[in-house]
């Protein structure tokens, strides 16, 4: 219930449920706090999230792990506390991924580049750092930098699993593969429509990698 409420932006209700749990004598575990921190993140409740994290050890004698740190990075990053989020992230890959996502939202290109390079040094064969860093460049309109990352991925032999969707019109199934209009089993007019949509996506700071 805590996870469900938090995921849908009902942070106050999630925290109230937690208080009810404590009053009934139930003891929270590590998973409970992941749900609580996620709830705070999705509802912008930064100070409450800090207090809950501190209470894990000070009140409930629970040690935190990488998932709790990732939640704190996400909480701080979403709220714009990027420097503090970076301090939390350190060399934890999952936390750095959350930080790169926050950099994309807040347009912090320089920090994204630094974090991305750090991720590559820790896990050179992980394509996630390339993809997330490219998203930051796309969001800021730096298409050439995004293209350089795409080429770097190819040179390293890394590939992002392509997104694919299907639509059935007139009993005919047509598939669409992200980033590869040539693979579309359709006529030229539909391809032109796809190219037009891609240009519009670029105008809104989105790209396909």
Coordinates of N, CA and C in Angstrom, one line a residue:
X1 N 0.8 -1.2 0.0 CA 0.0 0.0 0.0 C 0.9 1.3 0.0
X2 N 1.9 1.2 0.8 CA 2.8 2.4 0.8 C 3.4 2.7 -0.6
X3 N 3.9 1.6 -1.2 CA 4.4 1.8 -2.6 C 3.4 2.3 -3.6
X4 N 2.2 1.7 -3.5 CA 1.1 2.1 -4.4 C 0.7 3.6 -4.2
X5 N 0.6 4.0 -3.0 CA 0.2 5.4 -2.7 C 1.3 6.4 -3.2
X6 N 2.6 6.0 -2.9 CA 3.7 6.8 -3.3 C 3.8 6.9 -4.7
X7 N 3.7 5.8 -5.5 CA 3.8 5.8 -6.9 C 2.8 6.7 -7.6
X8 N 1.7 6.9 -7.0 CA 0.6 7.8 -7.6 C 0.6 9.2 -6.9
X9 N 1.7 9.6 -6.3 CA 1.8 10.9 -5.8 C 1.0 11.2 -4.6
X10 N 0.6 10.2 -3.8 CA -0.1 10.4 -2.6 C 0.8 10.2 -1.4
X11 N 1.8 11.0 -1.3 CA 2.8 10.9 -0.3 C 2.3 11.1 1.1
X12 N 1.4 12.0 1.3 CA 0.9 12.3 2.6 C 0.1 11.0 3.1
X13 N -0.7 10.4 2.2 CA -1.4 9.2 2.6 C -0.5 8.1 2.9
X14 N 0.6 8.0 2.2 CA 1.6 6.9 2.4 C 2.2 7.1 3.8
X15 N 2.5 8.3 4.1 CA 3.2 8.6 5.4 C 2.2 8.4 6.6
X16 N 0.9 8.7 6.3 CA -0.1 8.5 7.3 C -0.3 7.0 7.6
X17 N -0.2 6.2 6.5 CA -0.3 4.7 6.7 C 0.9 4.2 7.5
X18 N 2.0 4.8 7.3 CA 3.2 4.4 8.0 C 3.0 4.7 9.5
X19 N 2.5 5.9 9.8 CA 2.2 6.3 11.2 C 1.2 5.3 11.8
X20 N 0.2 4.9 11.1 CA -0.8 4.0 11.6 C -0.1 2.6 11.9
X21 N 0.8 2.2 11.0 CA 1.5 1.0 11.2 C 2.3 1.0 12.6
X22 N 3.0 2.1 12.8 CA 3.7 2.2 14.0 C 2.8 2.2 15.3
X23 N 1.7 2.9 15.2 CA 0.8 2.9 16.3 C 0.2 1.6 16.6
X24 N 0.0 0.8 15.6 CA -0.5 -0.6 15.8 C 0.5 -1.6 16.2
X25 N 1.8 -1.1 16.4 CA 2.8 -2.0 16.9 C 3.6 -2.7 15.8
X26 N 3.3 -2.5 14.5 CA 4.1 -3.1 13.5 C 5.5 -2.4 13.3
X27 N 6.5 -3.2 13.1 CA 7.8 -2.6 12.9 C 8.2 -2.6 11.4
X28 N 8.7 -1.4 11.0 CA 9.1 -1.3 9.6 C 10.3 -2.0 9.3
X29 N 10.5 -2.5 8.0 CA 11.8 -3.1 7.6 C 12.4 -2.3 6.5
X30 N 13.5 -2.8 5.9 CA 14.1 -2.0 4.9 C 13.3 -1.7 3.7
X31 N 12.4 -2.7 3.3 CA 11.5 -2.5 2.2 C 10.5 -1.4 2.5
X32 N 10.1 -1.3 3.7 CA 9.1 -0.3 4.1 C 9.7 1.1 3.8
X33 N 11.0 1.3 4.1 CA 11.6 2.6 3.9 C 11.9 2.9 2.5
X34 N 12.1 1.9 1.7 CA 12.2 2.2 0.2 C 10.9 2.7 -0.3
X35 N 9.8 2.2 0.1 CA 8.5 2.7 -0.3 C 8.3 4.1 0.3
X36 N 8.7 4.4 1.5 CA 8.5 5.7 2.1 C 9.3 6.7 1.4
X37 N 10.6 6.4 1.1 CA 11.5 7.4 0.4 C 11.0 7.6 -1.0
X38 N 10.5 6.6 -1.7 CA 10.0 6.8 -3.0 C 8.7 7.7 -3.0
X39 N 7.9 7.5 -1.9 CA 6.7 8.3 -1.8 C 7.1 9.8 -1.6
X40 N 8.1 10.0 -0.8 CA 8.6 11.4 -0.6 C 9.1 12.0 -1.9
X41 N 9.8 11.1 -2.6 CA 10.4 11.6 -3.9 C 9.3 12.0 -4.9
X42 N 8.3 11.2 -5.0 CA 7.2 11.5 -6.0 C 6.3 12.7 -5.6
X43 N 6.4 13.0 -4.3 CA 5.6 14.1 -3.8 C 6.4 15.3 -3.4
X44 N 7.7 15.3 -3.7 CA 8.5 16.5 -3.4 C 8.7 16.8 -1.9
X45 N 8.6 15.8 -1.1 CA 8.7 16.0 0.4 C 10.2 15.7 0.8
X46 N 11.1 16.7 0.5 CA 12.5 16.5 0.7 C 12.8 16.3 2.2
X47 N 12.4 17.3 3.0 CA 12.8 17.3 4.5 C 12.2 16.0 5.2
X48 N 11.0 15.6 4.8 CA 10.4 14.4 5.4 C 11.2 13.2 5.0
X49 N 11.7 13.2 3.8 CA 12.5 12.1 3.3 C 13.8 12.0 4.1
X50 N 14.5 13.2 4.3 CA 15.7 13.2 5.1 C 15.5 12.6 6.5
X51 N 14.4 13.0 7.1 CA 14.0 12.6 8.5 C 13.8 11.1 8.5
X52 N 13.1 10.6 7.5 CA 12.8 9.1 7.5 C 14.1 8.3 7.3
X53 N 15.0 8.8 6.4 CA 16.2 8.1 6.2 C 17.1 8.1 7.5
X54 N 17.1 9.2 8.2 CA 17.9 9.2 9.4 C 17.3 8.3 10.5
X55 N 15.9 8.2 10.5 CA 15.3 7.4 11.5 C 15.5 5.9 11.3
X56 N 15.9 5.5 10.1 CA 16.2 4.1 9.9 C 17.2 3.6 10.9
X57 N 18.3 4.3 11.1 CA 19.3 3.8 12.0 C 19.1 4.3 13.4
X58 N 18.7 5.6 13.6 CA 18.6 6.2 14.9 C 17.4 5.7 15.7
X59 N 16.3 5.3 15.0 CA 15.1 4.9 15.7 C 14.8 3.4 15.5
X60 N 15.0 2.9 14.3 CA 14.7 1.5 14.1 C 15.9 0.5 13.9
X61 N 17.1 1.1 14.1 CA 18.3 0.2 14.1 C 18.4 -0.6 12.8
X62 N 18.1 0.1 11.7 CA 18.2 -0.6 10.4 C 19.3 0.1 9.6
X63 N 20.1 -0.7 8.9 CA 21.2 -0.1 8.1 C 20.7 0.1 6.7
X64 N 21.2 1.1 6.0 CA 20.7 1.4 4.7 C 21.6 0.6 3.7
X65 N 21.0 0.4 2.5 CA 21.8 -0.2 1.4 C 21.7 0.6 0.2
X66 N 22.2 0.1 -1.0 CA 22.2 0.9 -2.2 C 20.9 1.4 -2.7
X67 N 19.8 0.6 -2.4 CA 18.5 1.0 -2.9 C 18.0 2.2 -2.1
X68 N 18.3 2.3 -0.8 CA 17.9 3.5 -0.1 C 18.7 4.7 -0.5
X69 N 20.0 4.5 -0.8 CA 20.8 5.7 -1.3 C 20.3 6.1 -2.7
X70 N 19.9 5.2 -3.5 CA 19.3 5.5 -4.8 C 18.0 6.3 -4.7
X71 N 17.2 6.0 -3.7 CA 16.0 6.7 -3.4 C 16.3 8.1 -3.0
X72 N 17.3 8.3 -2.1 CA 17.7 9.6 -1.7 C 18.2 10.5 -2.8
X73 N 19.0 9.9 -3.7 CA 19.5 10.6 -4.9 C 18.3 11.0 -5.8
X74 N 17.4 10.2 -5.9 CA 16.2 10.5 -6.7 C 15.4 11.6 -6.1
X75 N 15.2 11.5 -4.8 CA 14.5 12.5 -4.0 C 15.1 13.9 -4.2
X76 N 16.4 14.0 -3.9 CA 17.1 15.2 -4.0 C 17.2 15.7 -5.4
X77 N 17.5 14.8 -6.4 CA 17.6 15.2 -7.8 C 16.3 15.8 -8.3
X78 N 15.2 15.1 -8.0 CA 13.9 15.7 -8.5 C 13.6 17.1 -8.0
X79 N 14.1 17.3 -6.8 CA 13.8 18.6 -6.1 C 14.8 19.7 -6.5
X80 N 15.8 19.3 -7.3 CA 16.8 20.3 -7.8 C 18.0 20.4 -6.9
X81 N 18.2 19.5 -5.9 CA 19.4 19.6 -5.0 C 20.4 18.7 -5.7
X82 N 20.9 19.1 -6.8 CA 21.8 18.2 -7.6 C 23.2 18.0 -7.0
X83 N 23.7 19.0 -6.4 CA 25.1 18.9 -5.8 C 25.0 17.9 -4.6
X84 N 24.0 18.0 -3.8 CA 23.8 17.1 -2.7 C 23.5 15.7 -3.2
X85 N 22.7 15.6 -4.2 CA 22.5 14.3 -4.8 C 23.7 13.6 -5.3
X86 N 24.6 14.5 -5.9 CA 25.9 13.9 -6.4 C 26.7 13.4 -5.3
X87 N 26.7 14.1 -4.2 CA 27.5 13.7 -3.0 C 27.0 12.3 -2.5
X88 N 25.7 12.1 -2.6 CA 25.1 10.8 -2.2 C 25.5 9.7 -3.2
X89 N 25.5 10.1 -4.4 CA 25.6 9.1 -5.5 C 27.0 8.4 -5.4
X90 N 28.0 9.2 -5.2 CA 29.4 8.6 -5.2 C 29.6 7.7 -6.4
X91 N 30.1 6.5 -6.2 CA 30.3 5.6 -7.3 C 29.3 4.4 -7.4
X92 N 28.1 4.6 -6.8 CA 27.1 3.6 -6.9 C 26.3 3.8 -8.2
X93 N 26.4 2.8 -9.1 CA 25.9 2.9 -10.4 C 24.4 3.2 -10.4
X94 N 23.6 2.5 -9.6 CA 22.2 2.7 -9.7 C 21.8 4.1 -9.2
X95 N 22.6 4.7 -8.3 CA 22.4 6.0 -7.8 C 22.8 7.1 -8.9
X96 N 23.8 6.8 -9.6 CA 24.3 7.7 -10.6 C 23.2 7.7 -11.8
X97 N 22.6 6.6 -12.0 CA 21.5 6.6 -13.0 C 20.4 7.6 -12.6
X98 N 20.0 7.5 -11.4 CA 19.0 8.5 -10.9 C 19.4 9.9 -11.0
X99 N 20.7 10.1 -10.7 CA 21.3 11.5 -10.8 C 21.3 12.0 -12.3
X100 N 21.6 11.1 -13.2 CA 21.6 11.5 -14.6 C 20.2 11.9 -15.1
X101 N 19.2 11.1 -14.6 CA 17.8 11.5 -14.9 C 17.4 12.8 -14.4
X102 N 17.9 13.2 -13.2 CA 17.6 14.5 -12.6 C 18.3 15.6 -13.4
X103 N 19.6 15.3 -13.8 CA 20.3 16.3 -14.7 C 19.5 16.6 -15.9
X104 N 18.9 15.6 -16.5 CA 18.1 15.8 -17.7 C 16.9 16.7 -17.5
X105 N 16.3 16.5 -16.3 CA 15.1 17.3 -16.0 C 15.5 18.8 -15.7
X106 N 16.6 19.0 -15.1 CA 17.1 20.3 -14.7 C 18.1 21.0 -15.7
X107 N 18.4 20.3 -16.7 CA 19.3 20.8 -17.8 C 20.7 21.0 -17.3
X108 N 21.2 20.2 -16.4 CA 22.5 20.3 -15.9 C 23.5 19.4 -16.8
X109 N 23.8 20.0 -17.9 CA 24.6 19.2 -18.9 C 26.0 18.9 -18.4
X110 N 26.7 19.9 -17.8 CA 28.1 19.7 -17.4 C 28.1 18.6 -16.3
X111 N 27.2 18.6 -15.4 CA 27.2 17.6 -14.3 C 26.9 16.2 -14.9
X112 N 26.0 16.2 -15.9 CA 25.7 14.9 -16.5 C 26.9 14.3 -17.2
X113 N 27.6 15.2 -17.9 CA 28.8 14.7 -18.6 C 29.8 14.1 -17.6
X114 N 30.0 14.8 -16.5 CA 30.9 14.3 -15.4 C 30.5 13.0 -14.8
X115 N 29.2 12.9 -14.5 CA 28.7 11.7 -13.9 C 28.7 10.6 -14.9
X116 N 28.4 10.9 -16.2 CA 28.4 9.9 -17.2 C 29.8 9.3 -17.4
X117 N 30.8 10.1 -17.4 CA 32.2 9.6 -17.5 C 32.6 8.8 -16.3
X118 N 32.1 9.2 -15.1 CA 32.4 8.4 -13.9 C 31.8 7.0 -14.0
X119 N 30.6 6.9 -14.5 CA 29.9 5.7 -14.7 C 30.7 4.8 -15.7
X120 N 31.2 5.4 -16.8 CA 31.9 4.6 -17.8 C 33.2 4.0 -17.2
X121 N 33.8 4.8 -16.3 CA 35.1 4.3 -15.7 C 34.8 3.2 -14.7
X122 N 33.7 3.2 -14.1 CA 33.4 2.1 -13.1 C 32.9 0.9 -13.9
X123 N 32.0 1.1 -14.9 CA 31.5 -0.1 -15.7 C 31.6 0.3 -17.1
X124 N 32.7 0.1 -17.7 CA 33.0 0.5 -19.1 C 32.0 -0.1 -20.1
X125 N 31.5 -1.3 -19.9 CA 30.6 -2.0 -20.8 C 29.1 -1.8 -20.6
X126 N 28.8 -0.8 -19.7 CA 27.4 -0.6 -19.4 C 26.9 0.5 -20.3
X127 N 25.9 0.2 -21.2 CA 25.4 1.1 -22.2 C 24.5 2.2 -21.5
X128 N 24.0 1.9 -20.3 CA 23.1 2.8 -19.6 C 23.6 4.3 -19.5
X129 N 24.9 4.4 -19.2 CA 25.5 5.7 -19.0 C 25.5 6.5 -20.3
X130 N 25.7 5.8 -21.5 CA 25.6 6.5 -22.8 C 24.2 6.9 -23.1
X131 N 23.2 6.1 -22.8 CA 21.9 6.4 -23.1 C 21.4 7.6 -22.3
X132 N 21.6 7.5 -21.0 CA 21.1 8.6 -20.1 C 21.8 9.9 -20.4
X133 N 23.1 9.8 -20.6 CA 23.8 11.1 -20.9 C 23.4 11.6 -22.3
X134 N 23.1 10.8 -23.2 CA 22.6 11.3 -24.5 C 21.2 11.9 -24.3
X135 N 20.4 11.4 -23.4 CA 19.1 12.0 -23.2 C 19.2 13.4 -22.6
X136 N 20.3 13.7 -21.8 CA 20.5 15.0 -21.3 C 20.9 15.9 -22.4
X137 N 21.8 15.5 -23.4 CA 22.1 16.3 -24.5 C 20.9 16.6 -25.4
X138 N 20.1 15.6 -25.6 CA 18.9 15.8 -26.4 C 17.9 16.9 -25.8
X139 N 17.8 16.7 -24.4 CA 16.9 17.6 -23.7 C 17.3 19.1 -23.8
X140 N 18.7 19.3 -24.0 CA 19.2 20.6 -24.0 C 19.4 21.1 -25.5
X141 N 19.0 20.2 -26.4 CA 19.2 20.6 -27.8 C 20.5 20.4 -28.4
X142 N 21.4 19.7 -27.7 CA 22.8 19.5 -28.2 C 22.8 18.1 -29.0
X143 N 22.3 18.2 -30.2 CA 22.1 17.0 -31.0 C 23.5 16.4 -31.5
X144 N 24.4 17.3 -31.7 CA 25.7 16.8 -32.2 C 26.4 16.0 -31.1
X145 N 26.3 16.4 -29.9 CA 26.9 15.7 -28.7 C 26.2 14.3 -28.6
X146 N 24.9 14.4 -28.7 CA 24.1 13.1 -28.6 C 24.6 12.1 -29.7
X147 N 24.8 12.6 -30.9 CA 25.2 11.8 -32.0 C 26.6 11.2 -31.7
X148 N 27.5 12.0 -31.1 CA 28.8 11.5 -30.8 C 28.8 10.4 -29.8
X149 N 27.9 10.5 -28.9 CA 27.7 9.4 -27.9 C 27.2 8.1 -28.6
X150 N 26.3 8.3 -29.6 CA 25.7 7.2 -30.3 C 26.8 6.5 -31.1
X151 N 27.7 7.3 -31.7 CA 28.8 6.7 -32.4 C 29.8 6.0 -31.5
X152 N 30.0 6.6 -30.3 CA 30.9 6.0 -29.3 C 30.4 4.6 -28.8
X153 N 29.1 4.5 -28.7 CA 28.5 3.3 -28.3 C 28.7 2.2 -29.4
X154 N 28.6 2.6 -30.6 CA 28.8 1.7 -31.7 C 30.2 1.2 -31.8
X155 N 31.2 2.1 -31.5 CA 32.6 1.8 -31.5 C 32.9 0.8 -30.4
X156 N 32.2 0.9 -29.3 CA 32.5 0.1 -28.2 C 31.7 -1.3 -28.3
X157 N 30.9 -1.4 -29.4 CA 30.1 -2.6 -29.6 C 28.9 -2.7 -28.6
X158 N 28.4 -1.5 -28.1 CA 27.3 -1.5 -27.2 C 26.0 -1.2 -28.0
X159 N 24.9 -1.8 -27.6 CA 23.7 -1.5 -28.2 C 22.6 -1.4 -27.2
X160 N 21.7 -0.4 -27.4 CA 20.5 -0.3 -26.6 C 19.4 -1.1 -27.2
X161 N 18.8 -2.0 -26.4 CA 17.7 -2.8 -27.0 C 16.6 -1.9 -27.6
X162 N 16.3 -2.0 -28.8 CA 15.3 -1.0 -29.4 C 13.9 -1.2 -29.0
X163 N 13.2 -0.1 -28.8 CA 11.8 -0.1 -28.5 C 11.0 -0.5 -29.7
X164 N 10.0 -1.2 -29.6 CA 9.2 -1.6 -30.8 C 7.8 -1.6 -30.4
X165 N 6.9 -1.2 -31.3 CA 5.5 -1.2 -31.1 C 4.8 -1.6 -32.4
X166 N 3.5 -2.0 -32.3 CA 2.8 -2.4 -33.4 C 1.4 -1.8 -33.5
X167 N 0.9 -1.7 -34.7 CA -0.5 -1.2 -34.9 C -1.1 -1.9 -36.0
X168 N -2.4 -2.3 -35.8 CA -3.1 -3.0 -36.8 C -4.2 -2.1 -37.4
X169 N -4.1 -1.9 -38.7 CA -5.1 -1.1 -39.5 C -5.5 -1.9 -40.7
X170 N -6.8 -2.1 -40.8 CA -7.3 -2.8 -41.9 C -6.8 -4.2 -42.0
X171 N -6.8 -4.9 -40.9 CA -6.3 -6.3 -40.8 C -4.8 -6.4 -41.2
X172 N -4.1 -5.3 -41.3 CA -2.7 -5.4 -41.6 C -1.8 -4.9 -40.4
X173 N -0.9 -5.7 -40.0 CA 0.0 -5.3 -38.9 C 1.2 -4.6 -39.3
X174 N 1.5 -3.4 -38.8 CA 2.7 -2.7 -39.1 C 3.5 -2.5 -37.8
X175 N 4.8 -2.7 -37.9 CA 5.7 -2.6 -36.7 C 6.6 -1.4 -36.9
X176 N 6.9 -0.7 -35.7 CA 7.7 0.5 -35.7 C 8.8 0.2 -34.7
X177 N 10.1 0.4 -35.2 CA 11.3 0.2 -34.3 C 11.9 1.5 -34.1
X178 N 12.1 1.9 -32.8 CA 12.6 3.2 -32.4 C 14.0 3.4 -33.1
X179 N 14.1 4.6 -33.8 CA 15.4 5.0 -34.4 C 15.7 4.3 -35.7
X180 N 14.8 3.5 -36.2 CA 15.1 2.9 -37.5 C 13.9 2.9 -38.4
X181 N 13.7 4.0 -39.1 CA 12.6 4.2 -40.0 C 12.7 3.3 -41.2
X182 N 13.9 2.9 -41.6 CA 14.1 2.0 -42.7 C 13.5 0.6 -42.5
X183 N 13.4 0.3 -41.2 CA 12.9 -1.1 -40.9 C 11.4 -1.1 -40.9
X184 N 10.7 0.0 -41.1 CA 9.3 0.1 -41.0 C 8.7 -0.6 -42.3
X185 N 7.8 -1.5 -42.1 CA 7.2 -2.2 -43.2 C 6.0 -1.4 -43.7
X186 N 6.2 -0.3 -44.3 CA 5.1 0.6 -44.7 C 5.6 1.4 -45.9
X187 N 4.6 2.1 -46.5 CA 4.9 2.9 -47.7 C 5.7 4.2 -47.4
X188 N 6.1 4.9 -48.4 CA 6.9 6.1 -48.3 C 6.1 7.2 -47.5
X189 N 4.8 7.3 -47.7 CA 4.0 8.3 -47.1 C 4.1 8.2 -45.6
X190 N 4.0 6.9 -45.1 CA 4.0 6.7 -43.7 C 5.4 7.0 -43.1
X191 N 6.5 6.7 -43.9 CA 7.8 7.0 -43.5 C 8.0 8.5 -43.3
X192 N 7.5 9.2 -44.3 CA 7.6 10.7 -44.2 C 6.9 11.2 -42.9
X193 N 5.8 10.6 -42.6 CA 5.1 11.0 -41.3 C 5.9 10.7 -40.1
X194 N 6.6 9.6 -40.1 CA 7.5 9.3 -39.0 C 8.7 10.3 -38.9
X195 N 9.3 10.6 -40.0 CA 10.3 11.6 -40.0 C 9.8 12.9 -39.5
X196 N 8.6 13.3 -39.9 CA 8.0 14.6 -39.4 C 7.8 14.5 -37.9
X197 N 7.3 13.4 -37.4 CA 7.1 13.3 -35.9 C 8.5 13.3 -35.2
X198 N 9.5 12.7 -35.8 CA 10.8 12.8 -35.1 C 11.3 14.2 -35.0
X199 N 11.1 15.0 -36.1 CA 11.5 16.4 -36.0 C 10.8 17.1 -34.9
X200 N 9.5 16.8 -34.8 CA 8.7 17.5 -33.7 C 9.2 17.1 -32.4
X201 N 9.6 15.8 -32.2 CA 10.2 15.4 -31.0 C 11.5 16.1 -30.6
X202 N 12.3 16.3 -31.6 CA 13.5 17.1 -31.4 C 13.2 18.5 -30.9
X203 N 12.2 19.1 -31.5 CA 11.9 20.4 -31.1 C 11.4 20.5 -29.6
X204 N 10.9 19.4 -29.1 CA 10.5 19.3 -27.7 C 11.6 18.7 -26.8
X205 N 12.8 18.5 -27.4 CA 13.9 18.0 -26.5 C 13.8 16.5 -26.3
X206 N 13.4 15.8 -27.3 CA 13.4 14.3 -27.2 C 14.1 13.8 -28.4
X207 N 14.7 12.6 -28.2 CA 15.4 12.0 -29.3 C 15.4 10.4 -29.2
X208 N 15.7 9.8 -30.2 CA 15.7 8.3 -30.2 C 17.2 7.9 -30.2
X209 N 17.5 7.0 -29.3 CA 18.9 6.5 -29.3 C 18.9 5.0 -29.4

